[in-house]
């Protein structure tokens, strides 16, 4: 096998460089949406004076949109094309982002959840289209490496999302802490709330405009029709066929737990760090800002590790590397649980290095050999993103307990990501034993 970029992005003498670049830009765009959202759990909890559990409804709405729209997206793509799916996804993404303005005008929490849901219906179309589209842009032998390369640009969007969340939202919210807000009169609360919502919606309105521009660029660019030969929708037989494949069925389960682990580790690093730094005498606002800085460091490590792991895939079986990183992730998560010092935060940051490979590798292994069924197979894997909707509220409910078994509940709550890494380790081991790739 050749290891040049040309071999990765060529097939039958056709170059996929420009389409690859445009679709890869979409990876960065949904990375931005994912990671500007994680800190919003804390922001909405503060703005509306809610518990962590209520704030985590942001993640329920966000990842619920992925779940609800995955198979409708697959059927739409099967009937039309990958390009059509990407365009519809970008359109819904833009609409959801722009709906933050009318949501702000209501002054209520739940319209924001509706905006998030519509936005992520668009992301569901984008991911259901883009991941298998990238897999089709070259030979099957280099498919997982190609998807890892495209996914390497996802954390770049995530980094930008975190940066915007920290510097253009969290840093500009009213400095009044949670306890002080609870003492406000109804009139003062409304004034502070509305000022904070003005700050919060500005980045979403901006990204909505950026998405419209991206929509127009792709709309008027000629894109390849790989995998668009069959437009028949044999929904039942196709699902039965692919779910009888062990590597696919187990891949959906592994992806559910991976996304849950990722969202838990990146969402609740704020709560973990805030408790840790406040226990050292720091004020809540400063503790939140410092925690977000650690979150950005974690994403930088994730980004670098994605490129390193893509390189290692030239020499290591994907299943074996997945297993090794899941074991390391479990060990670091154990440190998060049992250390009640800065070392726990260091372990939580290090977990991101282990997670970098997981999503695209599970995706590539699970879709191996599915052919045109990859469109529906991709939908199942996108539905598995529901793990990001189901598991974070469970962790939030543990955090709200305050203490558990004589330990800070926020520490104990990371038992859930630990379990997730065990599941991923098993999948990696089984994939390696089956000789996938």
PDB file of C-alpha atoms in Angstrom, residues 46-245:
ATOM      1  CA  UNK A  46     -26.049  30.378  36.022  1.00  0.00           C
ATOM      2  CA  UNK A  47     -28.155  32.635  33.766  1.00  0.00           C
ATOM      3  CA  UNK A  48     -31.456  30.952  34.658  1.00  0.00           C
ATOM      4  CA  UNK A  49     -30.475  29.996  38.263  1.00  0.00           C
ATOM      5  CA  UNK A  50     -30.890  26.265  37.606  1.00  0.00           C
ATOM      6  CA  UNK A  51     -29.312  23.068  38.884  1.00  0.00           C
ATOM      7  CA  UNK A  52     -26.573  21.275  36.922  1.00  0.00           C
ATOM      8  CA  UNK A  53     -29.152  18.618  36.008  1.00  0.00           C
ATOM      9  CA  UNK A  54     -31.491  21.230  34.470  1.00  0.00           C
ATOM     10  CA  UNK A  55     -28.576  22.837  32.655  1.00  0.00           C
ATOM     11  CA  UNK A  56     -27.640  19.453  31.203  1.00  0.00           C
ATOM     12  CA  UNK A  57     -30.926  19.526  29.245  1.00  0.00           C
ATOM     13  CA  UNK A  58     -28.847  21.500  26.733  1.00  0.00           C
ATOM     14  CA  UNK A  59     -27.004  18.248  25.990  1.00  0.00           C
ATOM     15  CA  UNK A  60     -30.287  16.305  25.850  1.00  0.00           C
ATOM     16  CA  UNK A  61     -31.662  18.690  23.212  1.00  0.00           C
ATOM     17  CA  UNK A  62     -28.338  18.898  21.383  1.00  0.00           C
ATOM     18  CA  UNK A  63     -27.665  15.176  21.041  1.00  0.00           C
ATOM     19  CA  UNK A  64     -31.362  14.315  20.849  1.00  0.00           C
ATOM     20  CA  UNK A  65     -31.397  16.072  17.471  1.00  0.00           C
ATOM     21  CA  UNK A  66     -28.664  13.740  16.252  1.00  0.00           C
ATOM     22  CA  UNK A  67     -30.707  10.718  17.343  1.00  0.00           C
ATOM     23  CA  UNK A  68     -34.043  11.882  15.929  1.00  0.00           C
ATOM     24  CA  UNK A  69     -32.791  12.770  12.471  1.00  0.00           C
ATOM     25  CA  UNK A  70     -30.171  10.091  11.732  1.00  0.00           C
ATOM     26  CA  UNK A  71     -32.351   7.579   9.838  1.00  0.00           C
ATOM     27  CA  UNK A  72     -34.473  10.236   8.091  1.00  0.00           C
ATOM     28  CA  UNK A  73     -31.131  11.690   6.970  1.00  0.00           C
ATOM     29  CA  UNK A  74     -29.995   8.279   5.695  1.00  0.00           C
ATOM     30  CA  UNK A  75     -33.193   7.828   3.694  1.00  0.00           C
ATOM     31  CA  UNK A  76     -32.884  11.336   2.264  1.00  0.00           C
ATOM     32  CA  UNK A  77     -29.266  10.698   1.251  1.00  0.00           C
ATOM     33  CA  UNK A  78     -30.156   7.320  -0.259  1.00  0.00           C
ATOM     34  CA  UNK A  79     -32.929   8.902  -2.329  1.00  0.00           C
ATOM     35  CA  UNK A  80     -30.882  11.918  -3.433  1.00  0.00           C
ATOM     36  CA  UNK A  81     -27.131  12.208  -2.794  1.00  0.00           C
ATOM     37  CA  UNK A  82     -24.426  12.886  -0.241  1.00  0.00           C
ATOM     38  CA  UNK A  83     -24.208  16.476  -1.518  1.00  0.00           C
ATOM     39  CA  UNK A  84     -27.939  17.009  -1.007  1.00  0.00           C
ATOM     40  CA  UNK A  85     -27.619  15.677   2.552  1.00  0.00           C
ATOM     41  CA  UNK A  86     -24.759  18.074   3.283  1.00  0.00           C
ATOM     42  CA  UNK A  87     -26.710  21.026   1.905  1.00  0.00           C
ATOM     43  CA  UNK A  88     -29.825  20.224   3.928  1.00  0.00           C
ATOM     44  CA  UNK A  89     -27.644  19.746   7.007  1.00  0.00           C
ATOM     45  CA  UNK A  90     -26.013  23.150   6.544  1.00  0.00           C
ATOM     46  CA  UNK A  91     -29.436  24.739   6.031  1.00  0.00           C
ATOM     47  CA  UNK A  92     -30.846  23.337   9.287  1.00  0.00           C
ATOM     48  CA  UNK A  93     -27.631  24.260  11.105  1.00  0.00           C
ATOM     49  CA  UNK A  94     -28.018  27.883   9.986  1.00  0.00           C
ATOM     50  CA  UNK A  95     -31.723  28.013  10.898  1.00  0.00           C
ATOM     51  CA  UNK A  96     -31.063  26.603  14.375  1.00  0.00           C
ATOM     52  CA  UNK A  97     -28.265  29.096  15.035  1.00  0.00           C
ATOM     53  CA  UNK A  98     -30.348  32.066  13.865  1.00  0.00           C
ATOM     54  CA  UNK A  99     -33.271  30.946  16.062  1.00  0.00           C
ATOM     55  CA  UNK A 100     -31.206  32.000  19.075  1.00  0.00           C
ATOM     56  CA  UNK A 101     -32.395  35.558  18.461  1.00  0.00           C
ATOM     57  CA  UNK A 102     -36.144  34.886  18.863  1.00  0.00           C
ATOM     58  CA  UNK A 103     -35.296  32.512  21.748  1.00  0.00           C
ATOM     59  CA  UNK A 104     -33.524  35.390  23.484  1.00  0.00           C
ATOM     60  CA  UNK A 105     -36.558  37.640  22.944  1.00  0.00           C
ATOM     61  CA  UNK A 106     -38.735  35.217  24.921  1.00  0.00           C
ATOM     62  CA  UNK A 107     -36.383  35.390  27.931  1.00  0.00           C
ATOM     63  CA  UNK A 108     -37.090  31.702  28.592  1.00  0.00           C
ATOM     64  CA  UNK A 109     -34.868  28.626  28.672  1.00  0.00           C
ATOM     65  CA  UNK A 110     -36.881  26.127  26.638  1.00  0.00           C
ATOM     66  CA  UNK A 111     -36.895  28.029  23.289  1.00  0.00           C
ATOM     67  CA  UNK A 112     -33.100  27.732  23.368  1.00  0.00           C
ATOM     68  CA  UNK A 113     -33.478  23.958  23.669  1.00  0.00           C
ATOM     69  CA  UNK A 114     -35.688  23.980  20.550  1.00  0.00           C
ATOM     70  CA  UNK A 115     -33.033  26.011  18.685  1.00  0.00           C
ATOM     71  CA  UNK A 116     -30.358  23.518  19.745  1.00  0.00           C
ATOM     72  CA  UNK A 117     -32.553  20.628  18.611  1.00  0.00           C
ATOM     73  CA  UNK A 118     -33.083  22.108  15.118  1.00  0.00           C
ATOM     74  CA  UNK A 119     -29.391  22.991  14.853  1.00  0.00           C
ATOM     75  CA  UNK A 120     -28.371  19.420  15.636  1.00  0.00           C
ATOM     76  CA  UNK A 121     -30.924  17.959  13.254  1.00  0.00           C
ATOM     77  CA  UNK A 122     -28.731  19.744  10.710  1.00  0.00           C
ATOM     78  CA  UNK A 123     -25.573  18.321  12.266  1.00  0.00           C
ATOM     79  CA  UNK A 124     -27.119  14.852  12.035  1.00  0.00           C
ATOM     80  CA  UNK A 125     -27.563  15.319   8.274  1.00  0.00           C
ATOM     81  CA  UNK A 126     -24.014  16.673   8.010  1.00  0.00           C
ATOM     82  CA  UNK A 127     -22.384  13.799   9.877  1.00  0.00           C
ATOM     83  CA  UNK A 128     -24.539  11.094   8.291  1.00  0.00           C
ATOM     84  CA  UNK A 129     -23.496  12.469   4.882  1.00  0.00           C
ATOM     85  CA  UNK A 130     -19.902  13.556   5.419  1.00  0.00           C
ATOM     86  CA  UNK A 131     -18.380  10.558   7.194  1.00  0.00           C
ATOM     87  CA  UNK A 132     -19.307   7.886   4.607  1.00  0.00           C
ATOM     88  CA  UNK A 133     -18.704  10.413   1.808  1.00  0.00           C
ATOM     89  CA  UNK A 134     -15.096  10.757   2.987  1.00  0.00           C
ATOM     90  CA  UNK A 135     -14.804   6.965   3.195  1.00  0.00           C
ATOM     91  CA  UNK A 136     -15.879   6.745  -0.459  1.00  0.00           C
ATOM     92  CA  UNK A 137     -13.210   9.193  -1.694  1.00  0.00           C
ATOM     93  CA  UNK A 138     -10.529   6.595  -2.342  1.00  0.00           C
ATOM     94  CA  UNK A 139      -9.716   2.942  -1.771  1.00  0.00           C
ATOM     95  CA  UNK A 140     -11.248   0.948   1.076  1.00  0.00           C
ATOM     96  CA  UNK A 141      -7.770  -0.012   2.318  1.00  0.00           C
ATOM     97  CA  UNK A 142      -7.039   3.607   3.274  1.00  0.00           C
ATOM     98  CA  UNK A 143     -10.593   4.499   4.331  1.00  0.00           C
ATOM     99  CA  UNK A 144     -10.004   4.595   8.103  1.00  0.00           C
ATOM    100  CA  UNK A 145      -6.816   6.636   7.676  1.00  0.00           C
ATOM    101  CA  UNK A 146      -8.637   9.019   5.331  1.00  0.00           C
ATOM    102  CA  UNK A 147     -11.489   9.480   7.810  1.00  0.00           C
ATOM    103  CA  UNK A 148      -9.005  10.062  10.644  1.00  0.00           C
ATOM    104  CA  UNK A 149      -7.323  12.735   8.504  1.00  0.00           C
ATOM    105  CA  UNK A 150     -10.638  14.501   7.872  1.00  0.00           C
ATOM    106  CA  UNK A 151     -11.630  14.130  11.519  1.00  0.00           C
ATOM    107  CA  UNK A 152      -8.326  15.751  12.493  1.00  0.00           C
ATOM    108  CA  UNK A 153      -9.852  19.083  11.493  1.00  0.00           C
ATOM    109  CA  UNK A 154     -12.884  18.544  13.714  1.00  0.00           C
ATOM    110  CA  UNK A 155     -10.977  19.470  16.912  1.00  0.00           C
ATOM    111  CA  UNK A 156      -9.729  22.638  15.205  1.00  0.00           C
ATOM    112  CA  UNK A 157     -13.348  23.757  15.022  1.00  0.00           C
ATOM    113  CA  UNK A 158     -13.777  22.532  18.578  1.00  0.00           C
ATOM    114  CA  UNK A 159     -10.852  24.659  19.742  1.00  0.00           C
ATOM    115  CA  UNK A 160     -12.390  27.704  18.110  1.00  0.00           C
ATOM    116  CA  UNK A 161     -15.723  26.894  19.766  1.00  0.00           C
ATOM    117  CA  UNK A 162     -14.057  26.646  23.181  1.00  0.00           C
ATOM    118  CA  UNK A 163     -12.126  29.870  22.597  1.00  0.00           C
ATOM    119  CA  UNK A 164     -15.294  31.730  21.632  1.00  0.00           C
ATOM    120  CA  UNK A 165     -17.182  30.256  24.604  1.00  0.00           C
ATOM    121  CA  UNK A 166     -14.454  31.364  27.024  1.00  0.00           C
ATOM    122  CA  UNK A 167     -13.624  34.814  25.608  1.00  0.00           C
ATOM    123  CA  UNK A 168     -16.862  35.972  24.021  1.00  0.00           C
ATOM    124  CA  UNK A 169     -19.438  34.362  26.314  1.00  0.00           C
ATOM    125  CA  UNK A 170     -18.149  33.273  29.730  1.00  0.00           C
ATOM    126  CA  UNK A 171     -15.742  36.209  30.144  1.00  0.00           C
ATOM    127  CA  UNK A 172     -18.496  38.704  29.252  1.00  0.00           C
ATOM    128  CA  UNK A 173     -21.284  37.277  31.407  1.00  0.00           C
ATOM    129  CA  UNK A 174     -22.144  39.239  34.541  1.00  0.00           C
ATOM    130  CA  UNK A 175     -19.477  38.413  37.168  1.00  0.00           C
ATOM    131  CA  UNK A 176     -22.107  37.827  39.845  1.00  0.00           C
ATOM    132  CA  UNK A 177     -21.775  34.255  41.115  1.00  0.00           C
ATOM    133  CA  UNK A 178     -24.557  31.681  41.498  1.00  0.00           C
ATOM    134  CA  UNK A 179     -25.233  32.398  45.169  1.00  0.00           C
ATOM    135  CA  UNK A 180     -25.500  36.157  44.586  1.00  0.00           C
ATOM    136  CA  UNK A 181     -27.881  35.676  41.665  1.00  0.00           C
ATOM    137  CA  UNK A 182     -30.164  33.642  43.914  1.00  0.00           C
ATOM    138  CA  UNK A 183     -30.619  36.724  46.123  1.00  0.00           C
ATOM    139  CA  UNK A 184     -31.678  39.075  43.311  1.00  0.00           C
ATOM    140  CA  UNK A 185     -35.156  40.592  43.162  1.00  0.00           C
ATOM    141  CA  UNK A 186     -37.298  39.486  40.193  1.00  0.00           C
ATOM    142  CA  UNK A 187     -36.691  42.808  38.395  1.00  0.00           C
ATOM    143  CA  UNK A 188     -32.923  42.708  38.895  1.00  0.00           C
ATOM    144  CA  UNK A 189     -32.803  39.059  37.872  1.00  0.00           C
ATOM    145  CA  UNK A 190     -34.570  39.840  34.551  1.00  0.00           C
ATOM    146  CA  UNK A 191     -32.151  42.699  33.825  1.00  0.00           C
ATOM    147  CA  UNK A 192     -29.059  40.558  34.482  1.00  0.00           C
ATOM    148  CA  UNK A 193     -30.530  37.594  32.604  1.00  0.00           C
ATOM    149  CA  UNK A 194     -31.341  39.619  29.488  1.00  0.00           C
ATOM    150  CA  UNK A 195     -27.894  41.223  29.434  1.00  0.00           C
ATOM    151  CA  UNK A 196     -26.263  37.793  29.675  1.00  0.00           C
ATOM    152  CA  UNK A 197     -28.464  36.389  26.913  1.00  0.00           C
ATOM    153  CA  UNK A 198     -27.407  39.251  24.628  1.00  0.00           C
ATOM    154  CA  UNK A 199     -23.828  38.116  25.149  1.00  0.00           C
ATOM    155  CA  UNK A 200     -24.627  34.428  24.666  1.00  0.00           C
ATOM    156  CA  UNK A 201     -26.490  34.657  21.343  1.00  0.00           C
ATOM    157  CA  UNK A 202     -23.963  36.810  19.427  1.00  0.00           C
ATOM    158  CA  UNK A 203     -21.570  33.945  18.471  1.00  0.00           C
ATOM    159  CA  UNK A 204     -24.496  31.763  17.369  1.00  0.00           C
ATOM    160  CA  UNK A 205     -25.840  34.464  15.054  1.00  0.00           C
ATOM    161  CA  UNK A 206     -22.351  34.908  13.599  1.00  0.00           C
ATOM    162  CA  UNK A 207     -21.856  31.190  12.922  1.00  0.00           C
ATOM    163  CA  UNK A 208     -25.303  31.116  11.312  1.00  0.00           C
ATOM    164  CA  UNK A 209     -24.078  33.613   8.717  1.00  0.00           C
ATOM    165  CA  UNK A 210     -20.843  31.635   8.178  1.00  0.00           C
ATOM    166  CA  UNK A 211     -22.876  28.463   7.575  1.00  0.00           C
ATOM    167  CA  UNK A 212     -24.986  30.222   4.922  1.00  0.00           C
ATOM    168  CA  UNK A 213     -21.784  31.196   3.078  1.00  0.00           C
ATOM    169  CA  UNK A 214     -20.527  27.585   3.261  1.00  0.00           C
ATOM    170  CA  UNK A 215     -23.900  26.377   1.951  1.00  0.00           C
ATOM    171  CA  UNK A 216     -23.545  28.595  -1.129  1.00  0.00           C
ATOM    172  CA  UNK A 217     -19.953  27.485  -1.820  1.00  0.00           C
ATOM    173  CA  UNK A 218     -20.861  23.775  -1.782  1.00  0.00           C
ATOM    174  CA  UNK A 219     -24.105  24.369  -3.670  1.00  0.00           C
ATOM    175  CA  UNK A 220     -22.220  25.763  -6.667  1.00  0.00           C
ATOM    176  CA  UNK A 221     -19.270  23.329  -6.564  1.00  0.00           C
ATOM    177  CA  UNK A 222     -19.307  20.124  -8.589  1.00  0.00           C
ATOM    178  CA  UNK A 223     -19.022  17.166  -6.209  1.00  0.00           C
ATOM    179  CA  UNK A 224     -18.407  13.457  -6.999  1.00  0.00           C
ATOM    180  CA  UNK A 225     -21.289  11.000  -6.929  1.00  0.00           C
ATOM    181  CA  UNK A 226     -19.508   8.164  -5.112  1.00  0.00           C
ATOM    182  CA  UNK A 227     -21.949   5.807  -3.423  1.00  0.00           C
ATOM    183  CA  UNK A 228     -24.916   7.508  -5.107  1.00  0.00           C
ATOM    184  CA  UNK A 229     -25.592   4.750  -7.640  1.00  0.00           C
ATOM    185  CA  UNK A 230     -28.485   3.124  -5.797  1.00  0.00           C
ATOM    186  CA  UNK A 231     -31.485   5.234  -4.747  1.00  0.00           C
ATOM    187  CA  UNK A 232     -33.870   2.467  -3.634  1.00  0.00           C
ATOM    188  CA  UNK A 233     -34.890   2.523   0.033  1.00  0.00           C
ATOM    189  CA  UNK A 234     -35.190  -1.037   1.346  1.00  0.00           C
ATOM    190  CA  UNK A 235     -35.254   0.108   4.945  1.00  0.00           C
ATOM    191  CA  UNK A 236     -36.178  -3.090   6.792  1.00  0.00           C
ATOM    192  CA  UNK A 237     -34.046  -5.583   4.833  1.00  0.00           C
ATOM    193  CA  UNK A 238     -31.056  -3.246   4.894  1.00  0.00           C
ATOM    194  CA  UNK A 239     -31.228  -2.762   8.669  1.00  0.00           C
ATOM    195  CA  UNK A 240     -31.617  -6.495   9.209  1.00  0.00           C
ATOM    196  CA  UNK A 241     -28.627  -7.175   6.977  1.00  0.00           C
ATOM    197  CA  UNK A 242     -26.252  -4.708   8.614  1.00  0.00           C
ATOM    198  CA  UNK A 243     -27.253  -5.439  12.224  1.00  0.00           C
ATOM    199  CA  UNK A 244     -26.413  -9.112  11.676  1.00  0.00           C
ATOM    200  CA  UNK A 245     -22.798  -8.002  11.122  1.00  0.00           C
TER     201      UNK A 245
END
